[in-house]
Short mmCIF file of C-alpha atoms in Angstrom, two decimals:
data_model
loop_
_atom_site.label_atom_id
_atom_site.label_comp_id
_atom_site.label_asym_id
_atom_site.label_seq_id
_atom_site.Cartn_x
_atom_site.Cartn_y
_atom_site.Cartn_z
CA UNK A 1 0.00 0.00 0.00
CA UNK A 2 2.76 2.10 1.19
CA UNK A 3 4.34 1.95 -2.29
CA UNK A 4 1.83 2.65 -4.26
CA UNK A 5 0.73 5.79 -2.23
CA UNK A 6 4.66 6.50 -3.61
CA UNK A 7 3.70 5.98 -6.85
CA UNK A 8 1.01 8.26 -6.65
CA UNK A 9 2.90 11.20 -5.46
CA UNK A 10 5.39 10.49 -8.19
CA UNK A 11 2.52 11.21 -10.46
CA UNK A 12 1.30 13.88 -8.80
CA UNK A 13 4.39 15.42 -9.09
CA UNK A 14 4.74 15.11 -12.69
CA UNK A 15 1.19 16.04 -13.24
CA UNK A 16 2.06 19.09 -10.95
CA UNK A 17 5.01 20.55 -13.23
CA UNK A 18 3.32 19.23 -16.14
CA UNK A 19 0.15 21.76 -15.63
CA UNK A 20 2.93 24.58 -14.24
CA UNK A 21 5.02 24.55 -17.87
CA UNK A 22 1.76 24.70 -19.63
CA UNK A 23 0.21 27.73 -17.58
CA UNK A 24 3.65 29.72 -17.14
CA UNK A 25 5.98 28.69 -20.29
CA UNK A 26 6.32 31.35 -23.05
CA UNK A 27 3.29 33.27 -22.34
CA UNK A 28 3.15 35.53 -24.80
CA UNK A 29 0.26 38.64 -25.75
CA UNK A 30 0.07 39.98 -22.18
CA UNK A 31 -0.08 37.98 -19.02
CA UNK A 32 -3.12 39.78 -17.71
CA UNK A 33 -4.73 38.58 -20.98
CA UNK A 34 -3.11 35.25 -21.64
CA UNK A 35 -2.72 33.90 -18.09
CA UNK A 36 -6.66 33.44 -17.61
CA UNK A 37 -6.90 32.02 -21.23
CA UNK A 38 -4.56 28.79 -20.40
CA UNK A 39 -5.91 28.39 -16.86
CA UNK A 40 -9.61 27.76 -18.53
CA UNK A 41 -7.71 25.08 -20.96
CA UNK A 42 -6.19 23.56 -17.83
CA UNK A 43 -9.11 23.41 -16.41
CA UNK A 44 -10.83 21.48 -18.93
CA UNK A 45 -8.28 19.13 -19.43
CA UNK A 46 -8.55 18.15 -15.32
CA UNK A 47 -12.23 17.64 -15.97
CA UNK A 48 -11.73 15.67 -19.80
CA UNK A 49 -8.76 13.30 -18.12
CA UNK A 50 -10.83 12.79 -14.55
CA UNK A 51 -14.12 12.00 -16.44
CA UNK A 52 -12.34 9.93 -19.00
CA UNK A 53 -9.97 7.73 -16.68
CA UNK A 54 -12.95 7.18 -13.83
CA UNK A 55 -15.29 5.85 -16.52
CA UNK A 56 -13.35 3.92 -18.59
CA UNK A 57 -11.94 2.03 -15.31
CA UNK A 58 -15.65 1.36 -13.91
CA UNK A 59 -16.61 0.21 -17.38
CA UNK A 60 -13.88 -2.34 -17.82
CA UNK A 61 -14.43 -3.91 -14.27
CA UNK A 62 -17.80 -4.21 -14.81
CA UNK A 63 -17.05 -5.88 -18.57
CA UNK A 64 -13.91 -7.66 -17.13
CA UNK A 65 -12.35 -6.34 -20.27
CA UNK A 66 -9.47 -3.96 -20.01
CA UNK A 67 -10.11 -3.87 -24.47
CA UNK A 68 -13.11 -2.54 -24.36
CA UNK A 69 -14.15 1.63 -23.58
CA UNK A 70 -17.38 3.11 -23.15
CA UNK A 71 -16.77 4.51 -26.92
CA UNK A 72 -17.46 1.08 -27.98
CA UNK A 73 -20.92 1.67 -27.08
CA UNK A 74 -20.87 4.04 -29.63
CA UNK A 75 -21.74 7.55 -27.43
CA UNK A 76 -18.99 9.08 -29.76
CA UNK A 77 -20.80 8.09 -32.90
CA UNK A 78 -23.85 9.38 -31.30
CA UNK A 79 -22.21 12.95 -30.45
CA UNK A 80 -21.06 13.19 -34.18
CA UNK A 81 -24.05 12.50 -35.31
CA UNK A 82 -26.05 14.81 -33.12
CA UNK A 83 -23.83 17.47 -34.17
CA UNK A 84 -24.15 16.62 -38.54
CA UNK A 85 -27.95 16.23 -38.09
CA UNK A 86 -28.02 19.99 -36.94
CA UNK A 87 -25.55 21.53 -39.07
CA UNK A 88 -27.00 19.36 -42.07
CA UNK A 89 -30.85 20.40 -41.48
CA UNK A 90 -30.48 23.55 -39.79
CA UNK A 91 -27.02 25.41 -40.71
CA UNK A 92 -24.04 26.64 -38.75
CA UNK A 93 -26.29 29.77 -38.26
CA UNK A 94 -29.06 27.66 -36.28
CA UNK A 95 -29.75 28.51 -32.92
CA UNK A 96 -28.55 24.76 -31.41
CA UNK A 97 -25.29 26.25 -33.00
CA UNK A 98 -24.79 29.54 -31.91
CA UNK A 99 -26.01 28.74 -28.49
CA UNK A 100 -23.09 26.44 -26.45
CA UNK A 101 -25.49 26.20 -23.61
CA UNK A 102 -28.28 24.47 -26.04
CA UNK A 103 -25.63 22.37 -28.44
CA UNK A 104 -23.97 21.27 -24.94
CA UNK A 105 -27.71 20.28 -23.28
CA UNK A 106 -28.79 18.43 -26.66
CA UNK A 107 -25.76 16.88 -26.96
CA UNK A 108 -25.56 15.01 -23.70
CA UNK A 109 -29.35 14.39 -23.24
CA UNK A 110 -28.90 12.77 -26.43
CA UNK A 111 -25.90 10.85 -25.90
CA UNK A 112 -27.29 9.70 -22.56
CA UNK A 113 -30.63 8.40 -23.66
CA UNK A 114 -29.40 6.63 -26.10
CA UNK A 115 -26.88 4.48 -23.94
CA UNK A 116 -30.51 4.57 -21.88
CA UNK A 117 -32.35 2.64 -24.82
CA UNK A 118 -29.69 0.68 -25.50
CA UNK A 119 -29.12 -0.58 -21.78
CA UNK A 120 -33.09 -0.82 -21.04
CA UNK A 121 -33.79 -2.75 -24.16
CA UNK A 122 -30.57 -4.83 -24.54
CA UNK A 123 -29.62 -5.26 -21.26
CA UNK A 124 -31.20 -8.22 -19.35
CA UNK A 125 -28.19 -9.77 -16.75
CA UNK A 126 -30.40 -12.70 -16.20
CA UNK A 127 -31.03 -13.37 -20.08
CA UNK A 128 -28.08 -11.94 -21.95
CA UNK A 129 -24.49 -11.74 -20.86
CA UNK A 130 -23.35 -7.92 -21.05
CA UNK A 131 -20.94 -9.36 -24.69
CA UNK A 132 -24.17 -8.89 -26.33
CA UNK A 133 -25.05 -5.15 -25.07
CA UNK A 134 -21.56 -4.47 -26.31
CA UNK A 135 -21.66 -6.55 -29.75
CA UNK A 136 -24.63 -4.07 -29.80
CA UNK A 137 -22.73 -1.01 -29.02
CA UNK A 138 -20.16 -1.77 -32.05
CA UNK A 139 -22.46 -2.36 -34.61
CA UNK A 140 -24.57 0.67 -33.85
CA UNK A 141 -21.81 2.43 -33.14
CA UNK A 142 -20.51 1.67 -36.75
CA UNK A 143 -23.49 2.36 -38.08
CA UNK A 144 -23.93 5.80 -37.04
CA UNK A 145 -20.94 6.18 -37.90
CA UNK A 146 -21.47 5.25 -41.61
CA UNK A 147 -24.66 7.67 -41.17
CA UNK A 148 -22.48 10.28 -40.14
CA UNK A 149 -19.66 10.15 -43.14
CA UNK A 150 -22.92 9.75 -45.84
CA UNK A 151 -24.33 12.87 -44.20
CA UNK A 152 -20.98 14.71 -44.45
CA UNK A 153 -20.25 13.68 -48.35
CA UNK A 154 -23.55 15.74 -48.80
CA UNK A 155 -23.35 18.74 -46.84
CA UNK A 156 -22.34 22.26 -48.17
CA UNK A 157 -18.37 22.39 -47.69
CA UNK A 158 -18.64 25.51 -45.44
CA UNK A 159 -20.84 24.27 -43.17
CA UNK A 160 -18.68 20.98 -43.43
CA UNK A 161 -15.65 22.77 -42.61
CA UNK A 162 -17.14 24.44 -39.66
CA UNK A 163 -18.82 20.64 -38.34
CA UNK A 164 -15.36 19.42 -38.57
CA UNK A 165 -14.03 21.84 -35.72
CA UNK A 166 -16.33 20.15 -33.57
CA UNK A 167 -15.47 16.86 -34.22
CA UNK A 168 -12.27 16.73 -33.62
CA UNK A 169 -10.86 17.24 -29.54
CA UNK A 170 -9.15 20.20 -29.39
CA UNK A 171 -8.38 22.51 -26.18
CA UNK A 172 -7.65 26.08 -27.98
CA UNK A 173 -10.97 26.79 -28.40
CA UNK A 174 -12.53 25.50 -25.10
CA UNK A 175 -16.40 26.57 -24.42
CA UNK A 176 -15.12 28.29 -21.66
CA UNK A 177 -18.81 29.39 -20.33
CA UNK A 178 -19.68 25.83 -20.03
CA UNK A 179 -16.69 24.71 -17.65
CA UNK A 180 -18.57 25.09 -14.47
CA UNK A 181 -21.94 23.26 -15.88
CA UNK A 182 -18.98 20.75 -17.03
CA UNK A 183 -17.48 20.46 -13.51
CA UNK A 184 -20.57 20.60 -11.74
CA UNK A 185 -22.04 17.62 -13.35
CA UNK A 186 -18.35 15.74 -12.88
CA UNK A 187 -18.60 16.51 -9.47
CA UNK A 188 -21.88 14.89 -8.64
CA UNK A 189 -20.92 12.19 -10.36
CA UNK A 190 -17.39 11.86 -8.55
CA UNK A 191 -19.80 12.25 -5.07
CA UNK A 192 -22.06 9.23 -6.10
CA UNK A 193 -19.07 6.97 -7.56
CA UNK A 194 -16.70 7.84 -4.33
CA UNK A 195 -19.40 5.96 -2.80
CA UNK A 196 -19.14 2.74 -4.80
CA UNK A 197 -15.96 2.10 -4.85
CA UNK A 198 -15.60 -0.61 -2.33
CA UNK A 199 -18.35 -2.42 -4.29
CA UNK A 200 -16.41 -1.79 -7.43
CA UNK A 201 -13.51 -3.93 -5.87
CA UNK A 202 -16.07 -7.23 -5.28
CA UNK A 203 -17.49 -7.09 -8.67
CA UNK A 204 -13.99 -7.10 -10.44
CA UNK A 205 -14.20 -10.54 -8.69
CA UNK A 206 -16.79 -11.76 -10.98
CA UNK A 207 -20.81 -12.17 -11.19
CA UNK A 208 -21.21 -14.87 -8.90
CA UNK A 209 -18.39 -13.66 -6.54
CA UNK A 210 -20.32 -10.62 -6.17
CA UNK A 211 -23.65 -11.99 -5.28
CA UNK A 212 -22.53 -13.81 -2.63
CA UNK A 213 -20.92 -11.30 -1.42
CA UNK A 214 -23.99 -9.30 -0.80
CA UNK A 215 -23.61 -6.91 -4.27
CA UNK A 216 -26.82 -6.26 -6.30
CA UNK A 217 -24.74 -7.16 -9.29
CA UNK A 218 -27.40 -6.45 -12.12
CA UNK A 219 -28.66 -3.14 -10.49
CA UNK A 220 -24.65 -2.18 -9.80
CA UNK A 221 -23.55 -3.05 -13.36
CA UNK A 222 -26.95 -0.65 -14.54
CA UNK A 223 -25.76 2.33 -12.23
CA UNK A 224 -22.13 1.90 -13.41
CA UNK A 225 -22.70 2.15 -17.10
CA UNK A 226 -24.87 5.13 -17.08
CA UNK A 227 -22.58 6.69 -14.64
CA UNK A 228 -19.97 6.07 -17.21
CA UNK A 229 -21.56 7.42 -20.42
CA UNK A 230 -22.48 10.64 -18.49
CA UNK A 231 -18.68 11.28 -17.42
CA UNK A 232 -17.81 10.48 -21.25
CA UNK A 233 -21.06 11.92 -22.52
CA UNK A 234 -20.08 15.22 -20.41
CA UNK A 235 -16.35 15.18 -21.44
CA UNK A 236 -17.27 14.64 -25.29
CA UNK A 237 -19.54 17.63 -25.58
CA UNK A 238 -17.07 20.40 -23.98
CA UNK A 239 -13.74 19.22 -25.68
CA UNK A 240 -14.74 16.72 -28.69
CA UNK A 241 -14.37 13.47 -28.48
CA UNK A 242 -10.67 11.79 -27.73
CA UNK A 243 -11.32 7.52 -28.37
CA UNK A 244 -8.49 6.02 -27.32
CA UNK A 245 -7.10 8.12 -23.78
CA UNK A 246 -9.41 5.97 -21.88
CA UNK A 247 -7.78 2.72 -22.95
CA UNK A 248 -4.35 4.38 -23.13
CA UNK A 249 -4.49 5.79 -19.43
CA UNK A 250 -6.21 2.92 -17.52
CA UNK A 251 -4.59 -0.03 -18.84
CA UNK A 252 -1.28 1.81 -18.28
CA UNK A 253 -2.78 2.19 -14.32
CA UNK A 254 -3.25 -1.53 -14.35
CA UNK A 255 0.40 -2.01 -14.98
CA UNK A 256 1.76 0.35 -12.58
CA UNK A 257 -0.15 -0.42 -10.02
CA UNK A 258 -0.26 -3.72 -8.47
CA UNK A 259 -3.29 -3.82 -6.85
CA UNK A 260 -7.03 -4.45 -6.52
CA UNK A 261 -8.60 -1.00 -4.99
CA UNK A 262 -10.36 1.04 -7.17
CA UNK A 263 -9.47 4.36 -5.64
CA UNK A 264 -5.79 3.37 -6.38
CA UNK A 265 -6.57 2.24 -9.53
CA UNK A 266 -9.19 5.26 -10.56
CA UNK A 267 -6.83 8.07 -9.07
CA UNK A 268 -3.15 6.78 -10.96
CA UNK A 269 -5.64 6.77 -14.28
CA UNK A 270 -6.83 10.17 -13.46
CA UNK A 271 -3.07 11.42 -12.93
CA UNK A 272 -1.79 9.52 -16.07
CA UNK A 273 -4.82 11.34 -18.20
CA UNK A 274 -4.36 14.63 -16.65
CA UNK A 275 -0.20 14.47 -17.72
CA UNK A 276 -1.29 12.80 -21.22
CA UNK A 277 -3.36 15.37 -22.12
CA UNK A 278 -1.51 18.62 -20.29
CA UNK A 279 1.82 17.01 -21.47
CA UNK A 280 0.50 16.25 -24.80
CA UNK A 281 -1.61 19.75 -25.42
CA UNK A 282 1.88 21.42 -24.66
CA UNK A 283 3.94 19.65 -26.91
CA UNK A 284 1.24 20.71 -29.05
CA UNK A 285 1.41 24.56 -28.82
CA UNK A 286 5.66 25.04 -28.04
CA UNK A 287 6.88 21.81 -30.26
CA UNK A 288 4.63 21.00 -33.17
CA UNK A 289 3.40 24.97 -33.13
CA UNK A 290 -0.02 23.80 -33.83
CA UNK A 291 0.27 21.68 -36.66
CA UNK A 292 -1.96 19.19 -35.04
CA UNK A 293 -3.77 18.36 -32.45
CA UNK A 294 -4.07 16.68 -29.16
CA UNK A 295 -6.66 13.97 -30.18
CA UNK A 296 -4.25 12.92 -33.70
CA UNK A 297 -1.31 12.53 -31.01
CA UNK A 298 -3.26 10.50 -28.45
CA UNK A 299 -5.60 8.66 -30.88
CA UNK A 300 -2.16 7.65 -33.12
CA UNK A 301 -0.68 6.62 -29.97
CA UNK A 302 -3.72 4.84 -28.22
CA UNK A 303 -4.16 2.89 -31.40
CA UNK A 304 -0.69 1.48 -31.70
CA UNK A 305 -0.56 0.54 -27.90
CA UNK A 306 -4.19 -0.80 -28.86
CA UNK A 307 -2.76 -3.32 -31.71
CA UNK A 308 0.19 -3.85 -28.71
CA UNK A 309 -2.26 -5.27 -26.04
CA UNK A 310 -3.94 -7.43 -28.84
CA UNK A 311 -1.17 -9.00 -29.97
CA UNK A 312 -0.31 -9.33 -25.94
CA UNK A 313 -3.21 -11.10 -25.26
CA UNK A 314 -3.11 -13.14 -28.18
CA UNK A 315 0.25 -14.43 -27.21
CA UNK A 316 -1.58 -15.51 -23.59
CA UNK A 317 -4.60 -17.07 -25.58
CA UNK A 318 -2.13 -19.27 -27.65
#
């Protein structure tokens, strides 16, 4: 225990000069003026990596799969597609556009009842094993996905080129007035999972484990996955969505930590996301001088450590 509350501080050390290089380093314009501007991006990238790494740990213990994300249920596809339907019928002028505060509510009351629909309708514990709400997941997910690029090849190349900002993760042009909605509703959520921690630890122990333990497994399993697609639903609409940090950060909190507890487990994740994406945003802006952006860096890396823990576990299967 001891050493891994080291491990932790090593992290939180890193994470700690990490977010000081990107706030103070070569500020540039004014500090008055710039100062405030990279605080608000630091902000949201403490909010992005916490939501991220807490739901994408919860979801694999529940799955007992540390392949699988909550994006294979397909709440990205669903935020893309939210956001193409509007600009497609109703224009980059459109009201849902212009107002952050309405595209931000739509958005997540759209991603969230749909992972609603999809749990209430394919999601029987007692019928179906939880592979078959995420077989699901992957198809739909790859079909609105095909929706969305058909939708695209069609739409007027300005509003096309304006969709596109959305879609990708970036954390220069943050919706700074919806940060404290953002945190608030991160918050709650961090109140209510703080509080199931303990019962996160018995059900990485298996179904049957669980229930004799005394764990409402199919209710827990329920509360967990929404809980999840809220954190990513919430983290998706203010930043865009970023597929691979989840399996990047919590699989690399698996390996550094040698141990069972969640809050060990949920916290290193939270600390590896917060120095992947501070780290990463600031190579960003001072090495590749904005050339790209932070979801091409971390979705190029995620998917070759992806094809890495494939070919890992297929070495274990044979």
């Amino acid at each position: 225990m001891r050493k891994n509350s080291t491990k932790l501080i090593i992290l939180a050390v890193i994470a700690i000069i990490c977010m000081l290089l990107f706030a103070f380093y070569n500020i540039q314009g004014g500090f008055s003026y710039a100062f405030p501007k990279r605080l608000e991006r630091l902000f949201a990238m403490v909010i992005t990596g916490t939501a991220i790494a807490y739901a994408t740990v919860a979801f694999q213990t529940v799955t007992h799969n540390r392949l699988l994300t909550p994006s294979v249920m397909g709440i990205d596809s669903m935020y893309e597609i939210v956001q193409t339907i509007i600009y497609f019928a109703l224009g980059s002028s459109s009201i849902f556009v212009v107002s952050r505060y309405l595209n931000f509510s739509v958005s997540i009351i759209a991603m969230v009842l749909f992972a609603l629909i999809l749990y209430r309708f394919l999601f029987r514990a007692d019928k179906y094993p939880i592979f078959l709400l995420l077989l699901a997941g992957m198809i739909i997910g790859t079909l609105l996905g095909s929706l969305v690029t058909f939708m695209q090849v069609i739409i007027d190349p300005v509003e096309y080129e304006s969709l596109q900002a959305r879609l990708f993760a970036s954390f220069m042009n943050v919706k700074t007035e919806l940060l404290f909605i953002s945190a608030g509703i991160v918050i709650l959520a961090f109140v209510y999972g703080t509080r199931i921690l303990h019962k996160l630890d018995v059900m990485s122990l298996g179904r049957d484990n669980a229930i004799n333990l005394g764990i409402n497994y199919d209710k827990m399993v329920l509360r967990i996955l929404i809980l999840s697609s809220i954190l990513i639903a919430v983290s998706t609409a203010l930043v865009g969505p970023i597929t691979f940090l989840g399996l990047i950060v919590s699989n690399l909190a698996y390996q550094y930590f040698a141990t069972y507890k969640h809050w060990v487990l949920i916290v290193g994740a939270s600390l590896i996301s917060i120095i992947a994406l501070v780290g990463g945003q600031f190579l960003v802006l001072h090495v590749f001088h904005l050339t790209t952006t932070i979801s091409v860096i971390i979705n190029f890396i995620g998917g070759l450590y992806f094809i890495y823990l494939l070919l890992k576990e297929s070495r274990k299967a044979g």
